[in-house]
C-alpha cells in the first residue's frame, strides 16, 4: 500500500512504514500499476493528478459534514488520526485542531516559528532575538527573548493546554515545539495514520 | 507643562490635554525656554536630545529595579499609569504588560495586526483573509477567517483575560482591538498619564 502526502515542496511517500520524500521538481507523475492513495494541498498538482487513475484522492472519501469547505486536507487527516486530542502541525504555519470523541470541534492557524521570528526581526532590530525554547511559561516574562517567545509560543501553549486533552505534535518543527509541549506525543506519521483510517472507513484496504 | 512621546515616526506632544503629532522629518529640535519632559524609543533622536537642556528625559527618573534593562520606555510608562491591570499597547507590535499593586509583574510582545495579517498572506494565498473582529472567541473556529483571527487575536484574548484584571487599551490599533476586548478601558493618553506619574514621583511638577 502506497500513501502520498503532496505538499507545496515535496511528494512525501509512505510505503509499509518507509518514508521517501521527493522534491516536486524532481518527480515525474506517470501512469503506473501502483495504486497511490494521496492527499494534496498543491492546487496545480492536484488538477494534474486527476488525469492518473492509479492516483486515488482520499479527499473524496472524507465525510466533509464534520469539517468546513476551505479546511486544508492535511489538517483533516490529522483529525482523522486521533479520537481525543489537540493536534499541532508545525510547519510554515502552525495549525491547531481539537478532536473530541472522534469529532472535529474546531481549530485555528497561527504563524510558524520561522515566519513569526522573521516578522519580529523585520519590525525592529530590538526584536531580533531567538526564541527561548527553555522558557518557563508559568511565569510572565521579564527579559526580551522571553517576551517574544511568550508572545507567540506562550500564548499558543496556554491555549492548547486549556483544552485538557492529549497533545499530538507533527510537522517539520514538531521536535522544536516538543521542548515547550513536554508531555506531547511526537508523531511524524500522524497524517499517514489519518489517511489509513480514511481508507478503512472507505473500504479501500 | 509639555510632554512628548518620541517614537519612530512622530514627535507626539501633549500640552494641557491637547495632543499635537509632528512627523520626525517635519520637526527641528531647537534650544528653547520650553521645558519638554519626554520619553524616546528612537535611538538616533535620543542621542541628539541629550544636547538640549530644555528636553528632560523621564527615563532618568524611573526606578528601573521594577523593570528590565531592554524593556521599552513606552511600555514602562504604560505600567506607571495604572495600579492594577493588563496594558495592551497595540501598534506595529502589540505589547502586553501586567501590573499588580503598582508593580510590573511581567509582559510580552506579539505581532501587530497589520504585520501578522501580512505574514499570513505572504505564507499562502489561501491565508489571505481579513481578521474578523466580530468573532465569538468562546467557540473554536470552523471557518478560515475565524481560524486566522483566533490564531493571533484569540490566543492574545484568552491569555489577557486569564489574568482577571482590568484591561487597558492604547496605541494606534486600540480601537480595533476594543471590538474584541469589549470591557477594556480605551485610553489614548495612557502613556502621558504614566509620564505625569513619573514627574510627580521625581518632584518634577
Coordinates of C-alpha atoms in Angstrom, one line a residue:
Chain A
X1 CA 0.0 0.0 0.0
X2 CA 1.4 3.3 -1.0
X3 CA 0.4 6.6 0.5
X4 CA 1.5 10.1 -0.6
X5 CA 1.2 13.5 1.1
X6 CA 1.7 16.0 -1.6
X7 CA 2.7 19.4 -0.2
X8 CA 4.0 22.6 -1.8
X9 CA 7.6 21.4 -2.0
X10 CA 7.6 17.6 -1.8
X11 CA 5.9 14.3 -2.6
X12 CA 6.1 12.5 0.7
X13 CA 5.6 8.8 0.1
X14 CA 4.9 6.2 2.7
X15 CA 5.2 2.5 1.8
X16 CA 4.9 -0.1 4.6
X17 CA 6.3 2.3 7.1
X18 CA 9.1 3.6 4.9
X19 CA 9.1 7.3 4.1
X20 CA 10.5 8.8 0.9
X21 CA 10.4 12.5 0.2
X22 CA 11.0 13.7 -3.3
X23 CA 11.1 17.4 -4.3
X24 CA 8.3 18.3 -6.7
X25 CA 10.8 19.4 -9.4
X26 CA 12.5 16.0 -9.2
X27 CA 9.4 13.9 -9.6
X28 CA 7.5 13.0 -12.8
X29 CA 4.0 11.7 -12.4
X30 CA 3.5 8.7 -14.6
X31 CA 0.8 6.2 -15.3
X32 CA 1.7 3.0 -13.5
X33 CA 0.1 0.0 -11.9
X34 CA 1.0 1.2 -8.4
X35 CA -2.1 2.5 -6.6
X36 CA -1.2 5.6 -4.7
X37 CA -3.6 6.9 -2.1
X38 CA -2.9 10.6 -1.7
X39 CA -3.8 13.9 -0.2
X40 CA -2.7 17.1 -1.9
X41 CA -2.6 20.8 -0.8
X42 CA -0.9 21.9 -4.0
X43 CA -3.7 23.0 -6.4
X44 CA -1.6 22.8 -9.6
X45 CA -0.5 19.3 -8.9
X46 CA -4.0 18.3 -7.6
X47 CA -5.5 19.1 -11.0
X48 CA -2.8 17.1 -12.8
X49 CA -3.2 14.1 -10.6
X50 CA -6.8 13.8 -11.6
X51 CA -5.6 12.6 -15.0
X52 CA -3.9 9.5 -13.5
X53 CA -6.3 6.7 -12.5
X54 CA -3.8 5.0 -10.2
X55 CA -3.6 8.1 -8.0
X56 CA -6.6 8.0 -5.7
X57 CA -7.6 11.2 -3.9
X58 CA -8.5 10.4 -0.3
X59 CA -10.4 13.7 0.0
X60 CA -13.2 12.0 -2.0
X61 CA -13.7 9.6 0.9
X62 CA -13.8 12.2 3.7
X63 CA -17.2 12.9 5.3
X64 CA -17.0 16.6 5.0
X65 CA -20.0 17.4 7.1
X66 CA -17.6 17.1 10.1
X67 CA -15.3 19.8 8.6
X68 CA -15.5 23.0 6.7
X69 CA -15.1 23.5 3.0
X70 CA -11.8 25.6 3.0
X71 CA -10.1 23.5 5.7
X72 CA -6.8 22.0 4.5
X73 CA -6.9 18.3 3.7
X74 CA -3.7 17.8 5.8
X75 CA -5.5 19.2 8.9
X76 CA -8.4 16.9 8.2
X77 CA -6.1 13.9 8.1
X78 CA -4.5 14.9 11.4
X79 CA -8.0 15.0 12.9
X80 CA -8.9 11.6 11.4
X81 CA -5.8 10.1 13.2
X82 CA -7.0 10.6 16.8
X83 CA -10.1 10.1 18.9
X84 CA -9.4 12.8 21.5
X85 CA -6.6 15.3 21.3
X86 CA -5.2 18.6 20.2
X87 CA -3.2 18.2 17.0
X88 CA -0.5 20.7 16.4
X89 CA 1.0 20.6 12.9
X90 CA 4.0 22.8 13.0
X91 CA 5.3 23.9 9.6
X92 CA 5.5 27.3 7.9
X93 CA 2.1 27.8 9.5
X94 CA 1.1 26.1 12.8
X95 CA -2.3 24.6 12.6
X96 CA -4.1 23.5 15.8
X97 CA -7.2 21.3 15.7
X98 CA -9.3 19.9 18.5
X99 CA -10.9 16.5 18.3
X100 CA -13.3 15.2 20.9
X101 CA -14.8 11.7 20.7
X102 CA -13.6 11.4 17.2
X103 CA -15.3 14.6 16.0
X104 CA -13.5 17.8 14.9
X105 CA -14.6 20.6 17.3
X106 CA -12.7 23.5 15.7
X107 CA -9.2 24.7 15.1
X108 CA -7.0 27.6 14.2
X109 CA -3.9 28.7 12.3
X110 CA -1.1 30.7 13.7
X111 CA 2.3 31.7 12.2
X112 CA 5.1 29.2 12.1
X113 CA 8.3 29.6 14.1
X114 CA 10.4 30.9 11.2
X115 CA 7.8 33.2 9.9
X116 CA 7.0 34.9 13.2
X117 CA 10.6 35.2 14.2
X118 CA 11.3 36.9 10.8
X119 CA 8.3 39.2 11.3
X120 CA 9.6 40.3 14.7
X121 CA 13.1 41.0 13.3
X122 CA 11.7 43.0 10.4
X123 CA 9.8 45.1 12.8
X124 CA 12.8 46.3 14.8
X125 CA 16.4 45.3 15.3
X126 CA 15.5 45.5 19.0
X127 CA 13.2 42.5 18.4
X128 CA 15.9 40.4 16.9
X129 CA 16.1 37.6 19.5
X130 CA 16.0 33.8 19.0
X131 CA 13.1 32.0 20.7
X132 CA 13.9 30.6 24.1
X133 CA 12.7 27.0 24.0
X134 CA 13.7 26.6 27.6
X135 CA 11.3 29.4 28.8
X136 CA 9.3 28.8 31.9
X137 CA 5.8 29.6 30.7
X138 CA 4.3 29.6 34.2
X139 CA 6.0 33.0 34.8
X140 CA 5.3 36.2 33.0
X141 CA 8.5 37.3 31.1
X142 CA 11.0 39.8 32.4
X143 CA 13.5 39.8 29.5
X144 CA 13.3 40.5 25.8
X145 CA 13.9 36.9 24.4
X146 CA 11.2 35.5 26.8
X147 CA 8.9 38.4 26.0
X148 CA 9.0 37.5 22.3
X149 CA 8.8 33.7 22.9
X150 CA 5.8 34.1 25.2
X151 CA 4.1 36.5 22.7
X152 CA 3.9 33.7 20.1
X153 CA 4.6 30.3 21.7
X154 CA 3.5 31.1 25.2
X155 CA 0.1 32.2 24.0
X156 CA -0.2 29.0 21.9
X157 CA 0.9 26.8 24.8
X158 CA -1.6 28.3 27.2
X159 CA -4.5 27.9 24.8
X160 CA -3.6 24.3 23.8
X161 CA -3.2 23.2 27.4
X162 CA -6.5 24.8 28.4
X163 CA -8.3 22.0 26.5
X164 CA -7.0 19.4 28.9
X165 CA -6.6 16.8 26.1
X166 CA -3.6 14.8 24.9
X167 CA -1.4 16.9 22.6
X168 CA -0.1 15.5 19.3
X169 CA 2.8 17.2 17.6
X170 CA 3.6 16.7 13.9
X171 CA 5.2 18.6 11.1
X172 CA 8.8 19.9 10.4
X173 CA 9.1 21.9 13.6
X174 CA 7.4 19.3 15.9
X175 CA 10.6 18.4 17.6
X176 CA 11.4 22.1 18.4
X177 CA 7.9 22.6 19.9
X178 CA 8.3 19.4 22.0
X179 CA 10.7 21.4 24.3
X180 CA 7.7 23.5 25.2
X181 CA 4.9 20.9 25.0
X182 CA 6.9 18.5 27.2
X183 CA 4.2 15.8 27.5
X184 CA 3.1 15.9 23.9
X185 CA 3.1 12.8 21.7
X186 CA 5.6 13.5 18.8
X187 CA 4.3 11.6 15.8
X188 CA 5.8 12.4 12.4
X189 CA 3.5 9.9 10.7
X190 CA 0.2 11.2 12.1
X191 CA -1.2 12.3 8.8
X192 CA -0.5 8.9 7.3
X193 CA -2.4 7.3 10.2
X194 CA -5.3 9.6 9.4
X195 CA -5.0 8.5 5.7
X196 CA -5.1 4.9 6.7
X197 CA -8.2 5.4 8.8
X198 CA -10.0 7.1 5.9
X199 CA -9.0 4.1 3.7
X200 CA -10.5 1.7 6.3
X201 CA -13.7 3.8 6.5
X202 CA -14.0 3.8 2.7
X203 CA -13.2 0.1 2.4
X204 CA -10.1 0.9 0.4
X205 CA -7.9 -1.6 2.3
Chain B
X1 CA 3.7 71.5 31.2
X2 CA 4.8 69.9 27.9
X3 CA 5.2 66.2 27.5
X4 CA 6.5 64.4 24.4
X5 CA 6.4 60.8 23.4
X6 CA 9.1 60.4 20.7
X7 CA 8.5 57.4 18.5
X8 CA 10.0 56.1 15.3
X9 CA 7.8 58.2 13.1
X10 CA 6.5 61.2 15.2
X11 CA 7.0 63.6 18.0
X12 CA 3.8 63.3 19.9
X13 CA 3.3 66.4 22.1
X14 CA 0.9 66.8 24.9
X15 CA 0.2 70.3 26.3
X16 CA -2.5 70.6 28.9
X17 CA -4.6 67.9 27.4
X18 CA -4.0 68.9 23.8
X19 CA -2.1 66.5 21.5
X20 CA 0.0 67.5 18.6
X21 CA 1.7 64.9 16.4
X22 CA 4.5 66.1 14.1
X23 CA 6.4 63.8 11.7
X24 CA 10.1 63.5 12.6
X25 CA 11.1 64.8 9.2
X26 CA 9.0 67.9 9.8
X27 CA 10.3 68.8 13.2
X28 CA 13.5 70.7 14.1
X29 CA 14.8 70.3 17.6
X30 CA 15.8 73.7 18.9
X31 CA 17.1 75.2 22.1
X32 CA 14.2 77.0 23.8
X33 CA 12.8 78.0 27.2
X34 CA 10.0 75.5 27.0
X35 CA 10.8 72.6 29.2
X36 CA 9.8 69.3 27.5
X37 CA 9.6 66.2 29.5
X38 CA 10.0 63.3 27.1
X39 CA 10.4 59.6 26.5
X40 CA 12.1 58.4 23.3
X41 CA 12.3 55.0 21.7
X42 CA 14.2 56.3 18.7
X43 CA 17.9 55.9 19.5
X44 CA 19.2 58.4 16.9
X45 CA 16.9 61.2 18.2
X46 CA 17.6 60.1 21.8
X47 CA 21.3 60.9 21.5
X48 CA 20.5 64.2 19.8
X49 CA 18.1 65.3 22.5
X50 CA 20.8 64.9 25.1
X51 CA 22.3 68.1 23.7
X52 CA 19.3 70.2 24.6
X53 CA 18.9 71.1 28.3
X54 CA 15.3 72.0 28.0
X55 CA 14.5 68.4 26.9
X56 CA 14.3 66.3 30.1
X57 CA 14.4 62.5 29.7
X58 CA 11.9 60.9 32.0
X59 CA 13.8 57.6 31.7
X60 CA 16.3 59.1 34.2
X61 CA 13.6 59.3 36.8
X62 CA 12.3 55.7 36.5
X63 CA 13.1 53.2 39.3
X64 CA 14.5 50.6 36.9
X65 CA 14.7 47.9 39.6
X66 CA 11.0 47.3 38.9
X67 CA 11.7 46.7 35.2
X68 CA 14.3 45.1 32.9
X69 CA 17.1 46.8 31.1
X70 CA 16.0 46.3 27.5
X71 CA 12.3 47.0 28.2
X72 CA 10.9 49.8 26.0
X73 CA 10.4 53.1 27.9
X74 CA 6.9 53.3 26.3
X75 CA 5.9 50.0 28.0
X76 CA 7.3 51.3 31.3
X77 CA 5.2 54.5 31.0
X78 CA 2.1 52.3 30.4
X79 CA 2.9 50.4 33.6
X80 CA 3.4 53.6 35.6
X81 CA -0.1 54.7 34.6
X82 CA -2.0 52.0 36.4
X83 CA -2.1 50.3 39.8
X84 CA -3.7 47.0 38.7
X85 CA -4.3 46.0 35.1
X86 CA -3.2 44.4 31.9
X87 CA -1.9 47.1 29.5
X88 CA -2.2 46.4 25.8
X89 CA -0.3 48.9 23.5
X90 CA -1.3 48.0 20.0
X91 CA 1.0 49.4 17.4
X92 CA 3.2 47.7 14.8
X93 CA 3.9 45.3 17.6
X94 CA 1.4 44.6 20.4
X95 CA 2.9 44.8 23.9
X96 CA 1.1 43.4 26.9
X97 CA 2.2 44.2 30.4
X98 CA 0.8 43.1 33.7
X99 CA 0.8 45.4 36.7
X100 CA -0.3 44.2 40.2
X101 CA -0.5 46.6 43.2
X102 CA 1.5 49.1 41.2
X103 CA 4.3 46.7 40.4
X104 CA 5.2 45.3 37.0
X105 CA 4.9 41.6 37.1
X106 CA 6.0 40.7 33.5
X107 CA 4.9 41.2 30.0
X108 CA 5.3 40.1 26.4
X109 CA 5.4 41.3 22.8
X110 CA 3.4 39.9 19.9
X111 CA 3.0 40.9 16.3
X112 CA 0.7 43.9 15.4
X113 CA -2.5 43.4 13.4
X114 CA -1.0 44.6 10.2
X115 CA 2.2 42.7 10.5
X116 CA 0.6 39.4 11.3
X117 CA -2.1 39.7 8.6
X118 CA 0.7 40.5 6.1
X119 CA 2.7 37.4 7.3
X120 CA -0.3 35.1 6.8
X121 CA -0.9 36.5 3.3
X122 CA 2.7 36.1 2.3
X123 CA 2.6 32.4 3.5
X124 CA -0.2 31.4 1.2
X125 CA -2.9 33.0 -0.9
X126 CA -5.3 30.6 1.0
X127 CA -4.5 32.6 4.2
X128 CA -5.5 35.9 2.6
X129 CA -8.4 36.7 4.9
X130 CA -9.2 39.9 6.9
X131 CA -9.4 39.5 10.6
X132 CA -13.0 39.0 11.9
X133 CA -13.3 41.5 14.7
X134 CA -16.9 40.2 15.4
X135 CA -15.5 36.7 16.1
X136 CA -17.1 34.7 19.0
X137 CA -13.9 33.7 20.9
X138 CA -15.8 31.3 23.2
X139 CA -16.1 28.9 20.3
X140 CA -13.4 27.1 18.4
X141 CA -13.3 28.3 14.8
X142 CA -14.9 26.4 12.0
X143 CA -14.1 28.7 9.0
X144 CA -10.9 30.2 7.6
X145 CA -11.3 33.9 8.6
X146 CA -12.0 32.9 12.2
X147 CA -9.2 30.3 12.2
X148 CA -6.7 33.1 11.4
X149 CA -8.3 35.6 13.7
X150 CA -8.2 33.1 16.6
X151 CA -4.6 32.1 15.8
X152 CA -3.4 35.6 16.6
X153 CA -6.1 37.6 18.4
X154 CA -7.9 34.8 20.1
X155 CA -4.8 33.5 21.7
X156 CA -4.0 37.0 22.9
X157 CA -7.5 37.5 24.2
X158 CA -7.5 34.2 26.2
X159 CA -4.2 35.0 27.8
X160 CA -5.1 38.6 28.7
X161 CA -8.4 37.6 30.2
X162 CA -6.8 34.8 32.3
X163 CA -5.2 37.5 34.5
X164 CA -8.7 38.7 35.7
X165 CA -7.5 42.3 35.9
X166 CA -8.9 45.4 34.2
X167 CA -7.7 45.7 30.6
X168 CA -6.3 49.0 29.3
X169 CA -6.0 49.5 25.5
X170 CA -3.8 52.2 24.0
X171 CA -1.9 52.7 20.7
X172 CA -2.9 53.1 17.1
X173 CA -4.9 49.9 16.8
X174 CA -6.6 50.2 20.2
X175 CA -10.0 51.0 18.8
X176 CA -9.9 47.9 16.5
X177 CA -9.0 45.7 19.4
X178 CA -11.8 47.1 21.5
X179 CA -14.2 45.1 19.4
X180 CA -12.6 42.0 20.9
X181 CA -11.8 43.3 24.4
X182 CA -15.3 44.6 24.9
X183 CA -14.9 45.7 28.5
X184 CA -11.4 47.2 28.1
X185 CA -10.7 50.8 29.0
X186 CA -9.7 52.6 25.8
X187 CA -7.2 55.3 26.8
X188 CA -5.2 57.0 24.1
X189 CA -3.4 59.1 26.7
X190 CA -2.3 56.3 28.9
X191 CA 1.5 56.8 28.3
X192 CA 1.2 60.5 29.1
X193 CA -0.5 59.6 32.4
X194 CA 2.4 57.3 33.2
X195 CA 4.8 60.2 32.3
X196 CA 2.9 62.6 34.7
X197 CA 3.1 60.0 37.5
X198 CA 6.9 59.7 37.0
X199 CA 7.1 63.5 37.2
X200 CA 5.2 63.5 40.4
X201 CA 7.4 60.8 41.9
X202 CA 10.5 62.7 40.8
X203 CA 9.2 66.1 42.1
X204 CA 9.3 67.5 38.6
X205 CA 5.8 69.1 38.9

